[in-house]
PDB file of C-alpha atoms in Angstrom:
ATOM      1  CA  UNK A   1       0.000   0.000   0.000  1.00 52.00           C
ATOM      2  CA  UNK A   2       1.256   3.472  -0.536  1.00 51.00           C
ATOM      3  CA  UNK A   3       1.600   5.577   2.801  1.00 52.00           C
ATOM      4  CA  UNK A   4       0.000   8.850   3.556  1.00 51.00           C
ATOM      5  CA  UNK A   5       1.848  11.620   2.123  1.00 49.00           C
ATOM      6  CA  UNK A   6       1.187  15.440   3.323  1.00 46.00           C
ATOM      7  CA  UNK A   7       1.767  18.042   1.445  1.00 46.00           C
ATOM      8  CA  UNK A   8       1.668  21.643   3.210  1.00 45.00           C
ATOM      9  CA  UNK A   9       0.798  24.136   0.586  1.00 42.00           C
ATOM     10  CA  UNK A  10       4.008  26.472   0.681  1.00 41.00           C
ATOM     11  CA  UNK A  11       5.895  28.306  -2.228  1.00 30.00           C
ATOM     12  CA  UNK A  12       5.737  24.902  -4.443  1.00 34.00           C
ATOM     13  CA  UNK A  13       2.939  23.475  -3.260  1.00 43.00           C
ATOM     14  CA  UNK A  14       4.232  20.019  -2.915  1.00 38.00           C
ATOM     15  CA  UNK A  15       6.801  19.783   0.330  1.00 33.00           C
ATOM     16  CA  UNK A  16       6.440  15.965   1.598  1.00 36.00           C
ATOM     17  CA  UNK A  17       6.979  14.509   5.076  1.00 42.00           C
ATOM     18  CA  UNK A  18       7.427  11.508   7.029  1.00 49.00           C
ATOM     19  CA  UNK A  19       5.250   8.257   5.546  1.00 58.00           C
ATOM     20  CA  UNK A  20       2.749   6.751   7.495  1.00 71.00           C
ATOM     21  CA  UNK A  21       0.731   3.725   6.960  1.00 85.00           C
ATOM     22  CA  UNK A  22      -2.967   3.888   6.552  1.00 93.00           C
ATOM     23  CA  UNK A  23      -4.667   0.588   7.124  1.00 93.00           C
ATOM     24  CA  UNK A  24      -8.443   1.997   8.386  1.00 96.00           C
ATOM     25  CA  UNK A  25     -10.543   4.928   8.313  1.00 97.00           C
ATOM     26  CA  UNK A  26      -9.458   5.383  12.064  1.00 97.00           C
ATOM     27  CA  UNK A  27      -6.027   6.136  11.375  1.00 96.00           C
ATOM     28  CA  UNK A  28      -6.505   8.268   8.442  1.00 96.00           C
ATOM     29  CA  UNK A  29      -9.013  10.454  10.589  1.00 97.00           C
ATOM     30  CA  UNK A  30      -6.658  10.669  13.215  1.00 96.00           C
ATOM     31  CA  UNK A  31      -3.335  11.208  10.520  1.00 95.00           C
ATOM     32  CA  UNK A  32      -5.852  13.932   8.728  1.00 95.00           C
ATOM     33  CA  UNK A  33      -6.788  15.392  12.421  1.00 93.00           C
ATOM     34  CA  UNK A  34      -3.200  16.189  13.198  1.00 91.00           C
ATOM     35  CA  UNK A  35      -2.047  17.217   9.706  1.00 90.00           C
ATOM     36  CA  UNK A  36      -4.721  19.677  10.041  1.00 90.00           C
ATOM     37  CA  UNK A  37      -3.989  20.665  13.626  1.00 87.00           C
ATOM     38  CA  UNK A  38      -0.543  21.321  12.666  1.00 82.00           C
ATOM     39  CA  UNK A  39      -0.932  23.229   9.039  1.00 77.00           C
ATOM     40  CA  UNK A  40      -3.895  25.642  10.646  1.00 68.00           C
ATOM     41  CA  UNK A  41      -2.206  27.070  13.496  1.00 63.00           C
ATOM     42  CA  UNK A  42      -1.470  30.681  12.018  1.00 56.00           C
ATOM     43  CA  UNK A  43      -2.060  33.834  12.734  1.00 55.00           C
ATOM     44  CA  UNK A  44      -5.682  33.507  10.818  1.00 58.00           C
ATOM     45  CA  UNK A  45      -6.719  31.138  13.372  1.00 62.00           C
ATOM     46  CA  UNK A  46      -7.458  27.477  13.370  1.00 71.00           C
ATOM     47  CA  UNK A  47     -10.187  25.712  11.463  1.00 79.00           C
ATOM     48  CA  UNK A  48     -13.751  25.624  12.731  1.00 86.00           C
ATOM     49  CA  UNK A  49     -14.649  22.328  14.119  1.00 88.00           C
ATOM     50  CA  UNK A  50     -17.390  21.909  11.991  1.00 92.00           C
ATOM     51  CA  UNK A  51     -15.200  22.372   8.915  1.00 92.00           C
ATOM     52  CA  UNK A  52     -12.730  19.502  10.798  1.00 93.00           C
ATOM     53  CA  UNK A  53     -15.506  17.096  11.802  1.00 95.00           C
ATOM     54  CA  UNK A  54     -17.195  17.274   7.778  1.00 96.00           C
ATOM     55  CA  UNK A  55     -13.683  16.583   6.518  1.00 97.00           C
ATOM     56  CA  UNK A  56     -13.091  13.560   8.749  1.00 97.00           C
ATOM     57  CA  UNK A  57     -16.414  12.310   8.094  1.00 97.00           C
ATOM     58  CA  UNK A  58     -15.452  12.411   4.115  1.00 98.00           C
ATOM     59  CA  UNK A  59     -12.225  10.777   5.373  1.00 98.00           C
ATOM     60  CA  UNK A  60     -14.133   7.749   6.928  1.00 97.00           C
ATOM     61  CA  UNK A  61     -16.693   7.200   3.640  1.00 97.00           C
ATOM     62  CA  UNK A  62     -13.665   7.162   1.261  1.00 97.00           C
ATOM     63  CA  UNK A  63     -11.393   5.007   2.914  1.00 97.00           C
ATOM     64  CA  UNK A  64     -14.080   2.491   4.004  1.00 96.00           C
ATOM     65  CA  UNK A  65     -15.520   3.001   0.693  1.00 95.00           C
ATOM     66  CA  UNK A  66     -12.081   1.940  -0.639  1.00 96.00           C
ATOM     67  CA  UNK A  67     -11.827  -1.219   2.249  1.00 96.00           C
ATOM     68  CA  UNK A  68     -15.450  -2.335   1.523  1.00 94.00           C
ATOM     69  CA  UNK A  69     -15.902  -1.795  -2.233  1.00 93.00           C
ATOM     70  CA  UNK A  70     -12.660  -1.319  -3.958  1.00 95.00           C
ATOM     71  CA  UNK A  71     -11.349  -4.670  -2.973  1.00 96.00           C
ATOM     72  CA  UNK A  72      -8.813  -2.973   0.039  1.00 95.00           C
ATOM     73  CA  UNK A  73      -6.999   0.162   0.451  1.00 96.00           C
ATOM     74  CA  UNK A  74      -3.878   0.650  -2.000  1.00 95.00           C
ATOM     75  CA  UNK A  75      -2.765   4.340  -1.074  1.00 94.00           C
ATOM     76  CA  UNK A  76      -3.919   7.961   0.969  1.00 95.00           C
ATOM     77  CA  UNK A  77      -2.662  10.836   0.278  1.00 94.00           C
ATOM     78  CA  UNK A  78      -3.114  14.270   1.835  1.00 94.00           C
ATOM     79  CA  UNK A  79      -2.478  18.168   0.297  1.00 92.00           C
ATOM     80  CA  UNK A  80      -3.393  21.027   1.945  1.00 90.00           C
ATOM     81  CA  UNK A  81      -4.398  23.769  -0.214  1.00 90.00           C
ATOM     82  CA  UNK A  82      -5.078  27.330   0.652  1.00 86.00           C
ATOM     83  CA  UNK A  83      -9.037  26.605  -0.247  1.00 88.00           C
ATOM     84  CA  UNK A  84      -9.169  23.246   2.044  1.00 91.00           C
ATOM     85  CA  UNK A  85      -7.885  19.738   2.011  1.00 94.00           C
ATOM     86  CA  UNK A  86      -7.468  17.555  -1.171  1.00 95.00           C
ATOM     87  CA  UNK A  87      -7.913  13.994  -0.333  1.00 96.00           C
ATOM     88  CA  UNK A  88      -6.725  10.902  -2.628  1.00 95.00           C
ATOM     89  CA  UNK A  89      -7.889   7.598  -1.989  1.00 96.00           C
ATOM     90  CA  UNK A  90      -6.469   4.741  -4.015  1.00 96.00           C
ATOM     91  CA  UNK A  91      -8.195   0.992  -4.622  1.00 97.00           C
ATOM     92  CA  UNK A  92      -7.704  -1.830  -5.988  1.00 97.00           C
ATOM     93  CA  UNK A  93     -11.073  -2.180  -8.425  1.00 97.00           C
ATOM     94  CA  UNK A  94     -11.835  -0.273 -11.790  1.00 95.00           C
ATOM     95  CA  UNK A  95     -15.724   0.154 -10.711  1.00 93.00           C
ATOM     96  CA  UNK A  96     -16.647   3.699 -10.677  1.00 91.00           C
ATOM     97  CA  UNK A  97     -19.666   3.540  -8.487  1.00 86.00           C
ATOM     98  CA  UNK A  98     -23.038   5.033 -10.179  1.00 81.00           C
ATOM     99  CA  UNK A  99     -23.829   7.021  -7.348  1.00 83.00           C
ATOM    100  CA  UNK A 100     -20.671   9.130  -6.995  1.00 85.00           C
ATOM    101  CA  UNK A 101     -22.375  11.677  -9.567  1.00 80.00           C
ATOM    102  CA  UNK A 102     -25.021  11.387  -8.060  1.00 79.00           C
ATOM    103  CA  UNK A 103     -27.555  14.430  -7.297  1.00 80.00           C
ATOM    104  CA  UNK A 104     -26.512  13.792  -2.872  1.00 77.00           C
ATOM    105  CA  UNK A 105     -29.635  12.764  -2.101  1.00 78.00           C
ATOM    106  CA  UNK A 106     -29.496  10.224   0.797  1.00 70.00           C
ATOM    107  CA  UNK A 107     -31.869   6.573   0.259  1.00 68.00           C
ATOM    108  CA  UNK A 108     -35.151   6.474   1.240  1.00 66.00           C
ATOM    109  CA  UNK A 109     -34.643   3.629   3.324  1.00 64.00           C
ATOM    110  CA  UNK A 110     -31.850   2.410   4.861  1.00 59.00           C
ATOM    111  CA  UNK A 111     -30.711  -1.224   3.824  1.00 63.00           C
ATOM    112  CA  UNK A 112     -27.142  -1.251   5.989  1.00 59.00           C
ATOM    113  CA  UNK A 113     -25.671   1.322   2.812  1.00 67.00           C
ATOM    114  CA  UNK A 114     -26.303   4.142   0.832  1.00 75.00           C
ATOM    115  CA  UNK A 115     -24.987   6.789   2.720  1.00 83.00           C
ATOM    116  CA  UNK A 116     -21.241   7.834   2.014  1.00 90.00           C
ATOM    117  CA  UNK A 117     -21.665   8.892  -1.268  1.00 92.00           C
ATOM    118  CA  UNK A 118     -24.565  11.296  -0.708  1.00 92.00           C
ATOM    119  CA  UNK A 119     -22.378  12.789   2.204  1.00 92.00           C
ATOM    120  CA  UNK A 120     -19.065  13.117   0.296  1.00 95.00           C
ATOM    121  CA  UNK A 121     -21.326  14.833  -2.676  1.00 94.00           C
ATOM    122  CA  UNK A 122     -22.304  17.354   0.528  1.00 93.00           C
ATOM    123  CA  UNK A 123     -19.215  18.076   1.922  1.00 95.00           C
ATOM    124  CA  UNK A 124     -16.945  17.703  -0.795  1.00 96.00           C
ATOM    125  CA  UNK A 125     -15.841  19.717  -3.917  1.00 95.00           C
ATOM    126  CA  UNK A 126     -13.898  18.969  -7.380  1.00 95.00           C
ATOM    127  CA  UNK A 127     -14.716  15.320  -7.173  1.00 95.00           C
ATOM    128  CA  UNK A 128     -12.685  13.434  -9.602  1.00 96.00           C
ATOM    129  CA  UNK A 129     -11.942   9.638 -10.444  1.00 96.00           C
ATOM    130  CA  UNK A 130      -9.621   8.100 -12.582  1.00 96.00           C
ATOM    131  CA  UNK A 131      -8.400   4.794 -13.034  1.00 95.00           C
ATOM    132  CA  UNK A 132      -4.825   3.986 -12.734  1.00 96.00           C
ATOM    133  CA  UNK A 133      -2.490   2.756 -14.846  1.00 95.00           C
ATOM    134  CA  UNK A 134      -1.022  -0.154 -13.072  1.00 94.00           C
ATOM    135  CA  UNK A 135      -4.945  -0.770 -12.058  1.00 95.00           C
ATOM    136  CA  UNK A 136      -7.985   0.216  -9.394  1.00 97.00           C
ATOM    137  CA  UNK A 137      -8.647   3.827  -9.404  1.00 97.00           C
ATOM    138  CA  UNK A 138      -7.854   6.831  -7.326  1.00 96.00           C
ATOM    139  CA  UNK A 139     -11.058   8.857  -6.091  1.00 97.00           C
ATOM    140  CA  UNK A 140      -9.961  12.726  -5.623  1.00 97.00           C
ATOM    141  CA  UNK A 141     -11.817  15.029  -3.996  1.00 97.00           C
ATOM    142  CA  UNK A 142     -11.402  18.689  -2.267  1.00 97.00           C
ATOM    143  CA  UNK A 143     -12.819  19.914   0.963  1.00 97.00           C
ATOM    144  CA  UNK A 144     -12.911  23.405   2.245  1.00 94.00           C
ATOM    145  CA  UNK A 145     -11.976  24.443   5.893  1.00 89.00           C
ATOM    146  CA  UNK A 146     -13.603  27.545   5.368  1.00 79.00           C
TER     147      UNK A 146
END
């Protein structure tokens, strides 16, 4: 699997740090929780919670998205931008699911699913998925801390 990268936004744009394993959505909340508690102390203040908790909550959908669907996790990776937090999830399965372009709406009744793409639609911007070369697909998407 490919480890988390971060990537403060800075001059370039693209400084990388230390590699850390992402196995679960719990340890890519907490790895995007502390990325984000580092990068946003600065003199214009922190992020709001809110903006924190709907970015972890995309967090959790695409990784266990990527667990439960996309036949396991093959990579994370983390850039912060001035506008928010680009997040790229990488799988192991071509499938683009239908509902990721989807209009948001969440199911009309609840049969154990159904749910993470509506959020992710929500809270997200610039969604984007691609499939990758060496196979699987990467599912890209931005979200705003303002």
């Amino acid at each position: 699997m490919k480890p988390a990268e971060h990537r403060p936004a800075g001059v370039s744009g693209t400084a990388s740090t230390r590699p850390v394993p992402i196995s679960s959505a719990a340890t890519a909340r907490s790895y995007v929780r502390s990325v984000v508690a580092e990068h946003w102390r600065t003199p214009s203040g922190p992020a709001s919670e809110r903006a924190v908790t709907d970015l972890l909550l995309v967090v959790s959908e695409l990784v266990t998205n990527a667990i439960r669907h996309g036949r396991g996790l093959a990579g994370f990776e983390v850039t912060l931008l001035a506008e928010g937090v680009r997040l790229d999830v990488h799988d192991y399965s071509d499938t683009v699911p239908a509902a990721a372009f989807g209009p948001g709406t969440l199911p009309h009744v609840h049969e154990g699913s159904g749910y993470g793409w509506p959020l992710i639609i929500r809270l997200a911007r610039e969604i984007h998925i691609e499939r990758r070369r060496e196979g699987g697909k990467t599912v890209s998407v931005l979200v705003p801390l303002t």
